[in-house]
Short mmCIF file of C-alpha atoms in Angstrom, two decimals:
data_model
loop_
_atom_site.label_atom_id
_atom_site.label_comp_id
_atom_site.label_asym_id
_atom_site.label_seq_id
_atom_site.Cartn_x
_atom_site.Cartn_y
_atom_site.Cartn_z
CA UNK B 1 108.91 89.62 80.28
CA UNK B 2 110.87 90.64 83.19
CA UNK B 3 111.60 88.00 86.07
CA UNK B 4 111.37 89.11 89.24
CA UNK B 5 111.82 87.69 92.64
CA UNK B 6 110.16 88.69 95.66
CA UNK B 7 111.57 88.14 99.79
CA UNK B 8 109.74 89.93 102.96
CA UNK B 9 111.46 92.53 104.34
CA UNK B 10 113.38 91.25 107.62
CA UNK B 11 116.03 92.26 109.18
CA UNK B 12 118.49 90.10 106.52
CA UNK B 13 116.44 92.34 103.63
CA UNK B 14 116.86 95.27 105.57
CA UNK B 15 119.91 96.93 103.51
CA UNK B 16 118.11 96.13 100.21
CA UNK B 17 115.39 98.03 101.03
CA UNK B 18 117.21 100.87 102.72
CA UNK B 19 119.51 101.61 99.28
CA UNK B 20 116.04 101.69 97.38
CA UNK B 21 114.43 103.81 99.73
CA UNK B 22 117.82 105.84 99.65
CA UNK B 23 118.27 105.98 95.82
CA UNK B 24 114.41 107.67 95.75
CA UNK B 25 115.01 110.67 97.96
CA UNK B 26 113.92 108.32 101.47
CA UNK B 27 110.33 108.23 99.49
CA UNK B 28 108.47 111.09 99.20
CA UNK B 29 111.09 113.20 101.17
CA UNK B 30 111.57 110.76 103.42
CA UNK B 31 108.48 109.10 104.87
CA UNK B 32 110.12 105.83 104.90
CA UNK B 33 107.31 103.84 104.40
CA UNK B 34 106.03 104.69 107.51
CA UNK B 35 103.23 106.76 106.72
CA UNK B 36 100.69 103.49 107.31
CA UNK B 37 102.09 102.44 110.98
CA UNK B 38 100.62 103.40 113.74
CA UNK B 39 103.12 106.13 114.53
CA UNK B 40 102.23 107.78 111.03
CA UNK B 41 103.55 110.56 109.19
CA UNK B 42 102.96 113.75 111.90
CA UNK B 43 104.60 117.85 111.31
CA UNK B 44 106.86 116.70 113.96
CA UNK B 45 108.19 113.00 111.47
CA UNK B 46 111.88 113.98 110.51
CA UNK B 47 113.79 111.71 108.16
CA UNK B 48 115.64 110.13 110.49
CA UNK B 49 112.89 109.47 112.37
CA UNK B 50 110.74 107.60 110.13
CA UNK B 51 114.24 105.18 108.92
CA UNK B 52 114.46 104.45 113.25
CA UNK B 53 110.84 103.70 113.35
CA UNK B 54 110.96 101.43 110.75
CA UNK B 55 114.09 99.95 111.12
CA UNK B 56 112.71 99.45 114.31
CA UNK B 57 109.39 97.52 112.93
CA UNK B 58 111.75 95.48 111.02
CA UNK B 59 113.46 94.18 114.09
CA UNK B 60 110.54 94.04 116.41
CA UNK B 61 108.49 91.49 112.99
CA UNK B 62 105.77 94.25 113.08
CA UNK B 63 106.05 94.76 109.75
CA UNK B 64 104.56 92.95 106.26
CA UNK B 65 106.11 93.62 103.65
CA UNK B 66 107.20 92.22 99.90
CA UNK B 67 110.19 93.36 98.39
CA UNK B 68 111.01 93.10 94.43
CA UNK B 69 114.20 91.94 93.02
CA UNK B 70 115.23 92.26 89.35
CA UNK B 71 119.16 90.78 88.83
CA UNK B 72 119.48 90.73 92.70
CA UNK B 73 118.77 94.54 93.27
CA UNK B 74 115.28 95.49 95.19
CA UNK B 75 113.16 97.66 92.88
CA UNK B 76 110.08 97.68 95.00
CA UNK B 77 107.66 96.57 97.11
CA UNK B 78 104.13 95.99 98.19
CA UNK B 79 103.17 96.95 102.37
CA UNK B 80 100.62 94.75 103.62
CA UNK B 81 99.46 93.92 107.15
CA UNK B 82 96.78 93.00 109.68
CA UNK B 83 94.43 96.47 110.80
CA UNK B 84 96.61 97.02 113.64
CA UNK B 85 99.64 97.29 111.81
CA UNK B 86 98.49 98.99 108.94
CA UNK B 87 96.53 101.60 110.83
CA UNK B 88 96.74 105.28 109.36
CA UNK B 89 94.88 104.97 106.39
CA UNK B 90 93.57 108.24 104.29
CA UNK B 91 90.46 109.39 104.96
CA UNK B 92 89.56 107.81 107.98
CA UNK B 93 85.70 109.39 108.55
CA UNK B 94 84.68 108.30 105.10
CA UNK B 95 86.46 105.10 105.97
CA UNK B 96 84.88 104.42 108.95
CA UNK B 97 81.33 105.70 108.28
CA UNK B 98 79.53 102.66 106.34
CA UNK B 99 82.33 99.90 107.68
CA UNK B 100 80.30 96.87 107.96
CA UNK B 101 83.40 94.75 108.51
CA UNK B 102 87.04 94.95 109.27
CA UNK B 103 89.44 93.13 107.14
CA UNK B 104 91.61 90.60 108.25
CA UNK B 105 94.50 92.14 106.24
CA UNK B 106 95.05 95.90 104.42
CA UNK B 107 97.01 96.65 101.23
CA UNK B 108 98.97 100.15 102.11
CA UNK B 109 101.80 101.60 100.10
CA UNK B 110 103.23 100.35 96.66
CA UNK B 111 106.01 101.62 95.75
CA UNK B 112 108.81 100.96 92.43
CA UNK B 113 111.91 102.79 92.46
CA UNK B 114 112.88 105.15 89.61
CA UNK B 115 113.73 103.74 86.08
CA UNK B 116 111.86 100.18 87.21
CA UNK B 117 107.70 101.98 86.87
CA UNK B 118 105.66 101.03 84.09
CA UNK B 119 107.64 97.23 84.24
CA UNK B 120 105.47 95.08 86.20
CA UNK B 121 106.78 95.56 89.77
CA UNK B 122 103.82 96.66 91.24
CA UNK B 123 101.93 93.32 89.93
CA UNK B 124 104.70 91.32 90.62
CA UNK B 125 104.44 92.60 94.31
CA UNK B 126 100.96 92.82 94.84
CA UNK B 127 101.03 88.98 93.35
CA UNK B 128 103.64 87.77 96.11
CA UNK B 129 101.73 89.89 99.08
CA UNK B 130 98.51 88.13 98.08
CA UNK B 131 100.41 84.60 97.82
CA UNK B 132 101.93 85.20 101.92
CA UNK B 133 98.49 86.06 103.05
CA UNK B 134 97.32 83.05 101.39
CA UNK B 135 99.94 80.83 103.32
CA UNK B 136 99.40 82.67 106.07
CA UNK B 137 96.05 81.49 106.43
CA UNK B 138 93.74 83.79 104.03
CA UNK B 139 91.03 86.40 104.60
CA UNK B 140 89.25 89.49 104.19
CA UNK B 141 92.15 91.81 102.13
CA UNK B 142 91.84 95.45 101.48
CA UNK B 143 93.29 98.24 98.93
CA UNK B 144 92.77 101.87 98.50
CA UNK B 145 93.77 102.66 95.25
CA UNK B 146 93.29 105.67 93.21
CA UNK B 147 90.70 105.75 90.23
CA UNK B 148 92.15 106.24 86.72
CA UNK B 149 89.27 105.80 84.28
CA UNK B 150 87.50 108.99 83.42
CA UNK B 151 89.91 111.07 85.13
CA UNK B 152 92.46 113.61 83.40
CA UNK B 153 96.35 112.21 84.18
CA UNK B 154 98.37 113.50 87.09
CA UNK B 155 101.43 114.97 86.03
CA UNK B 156 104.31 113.99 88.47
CA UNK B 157 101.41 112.14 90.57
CA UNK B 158 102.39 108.20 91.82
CA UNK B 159 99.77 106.18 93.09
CA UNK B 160 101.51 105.50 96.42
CA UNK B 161 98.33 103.13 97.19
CA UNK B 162 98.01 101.71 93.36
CA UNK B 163 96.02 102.23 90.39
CA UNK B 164 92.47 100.99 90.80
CA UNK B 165 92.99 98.63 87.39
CA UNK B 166 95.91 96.84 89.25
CA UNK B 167 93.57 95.18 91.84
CA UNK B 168 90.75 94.46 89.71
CA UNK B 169 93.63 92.28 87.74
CA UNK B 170 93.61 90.42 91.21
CA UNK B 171 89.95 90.11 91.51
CA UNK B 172 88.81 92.76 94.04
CA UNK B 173 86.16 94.51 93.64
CA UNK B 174 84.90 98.09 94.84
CA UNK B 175 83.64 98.54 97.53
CA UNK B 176 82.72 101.97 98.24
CA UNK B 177 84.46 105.04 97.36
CA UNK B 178 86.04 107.36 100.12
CA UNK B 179 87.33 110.32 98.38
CA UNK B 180 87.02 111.70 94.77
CA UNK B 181 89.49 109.67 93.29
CA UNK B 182 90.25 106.64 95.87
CA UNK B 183 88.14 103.32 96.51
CA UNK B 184 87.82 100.79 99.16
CA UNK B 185 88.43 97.52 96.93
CA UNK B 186 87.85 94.05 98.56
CA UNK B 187 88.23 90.06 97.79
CA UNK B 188 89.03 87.10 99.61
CA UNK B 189 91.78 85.51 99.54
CA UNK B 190 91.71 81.83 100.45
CA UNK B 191 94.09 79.64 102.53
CA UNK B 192 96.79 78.22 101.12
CA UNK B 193 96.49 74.56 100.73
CA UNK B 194 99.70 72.60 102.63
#
């Protein structure tokens, strides 16, 4: 099995993250990982606007996120964060219409770099996001992954929000669906004991 290692991204972490992001075409042709901050993905985003504005969540701490590390290189990472920082979610209406309860902490975009997938990175980041909300005092956490049982594969598609099996590995369960293929997924996480 592969060992990984896992930091936050921070302003020492920065440069790790920034020669993934730049091996893989700036993500998606250059969102950045910006796409679930406030500021979003817009027609008017360039590329060297979404590395400013999160370079510039880095700096400011408004920012959660776990980076992967296989032989000291980062390989990936998991985005999580309270509502406010992990705002622009997809499919917002169906989102909001049968919200009973906001969650203390969201699960945005997974993402492994190019000849690490299918390895474990994902889990491995998912696992290390779930352990720093747990130290940093539990709660309510939410994903919006993509449902793969019963549906035909997506050639050249990546599950920028995570397979649905991933999570239910973790314990969260659906909650209600908001698109075809994507699910609210819930569980609480407790405190970590100190």
């Amino acid at each position: 099995m592969t060992q990984y290692t896992t930091r936050l991204l921070a302003p020492g972490t920065w440069d790790d993250f920034a020669e993934l992001v730049e091996a893989n075409n700036g993500v998606w042709g250059g969102c950045w990982c910006i796409g679930f901050h406030p500021e979003g993905i817009t027609r008017d985003s360039t590329v060297a606007g979404n590395r400013a504005a999160k370079l510039a969540h880095v700096t400011d701490g408004t920012v959660h996120q776990m980076l992967v590390y296989r032989d000291g290189r980062c390989v990936g990472w998991c985005q999580f964060g309270p509502p406010a920082e992990v705002v622009t979610i997809k499919n917002p209406k169906a989102y909001a219409k049968d919200l009973a309860e906001l969650p203390d902490w969201r699960i945005g975009c997974i993402f492994t770099g190019s000849g690490a997938r299918r390895q474990g990175v994902a889990r491995a980041a998912v696992a290390a996001a779930l352990d720093a909300i747990g130290q940093a005092g539990g709660g309510l956490v939410e994903a919006y992954p993509e449902q793969v049982a019963d549906r035909d594969p997506q050639r050249g598609a990546y599950l920028h929000t995570g397979p649905e099996t991933l999570f239910e590995e973790f314990g969260f369960l659906r909650d209600r669906r908001i698109a075809k293929w994507r699910w609210v997924m819930r569980r609480r996480v407790p405190a970590a004991e100190r």
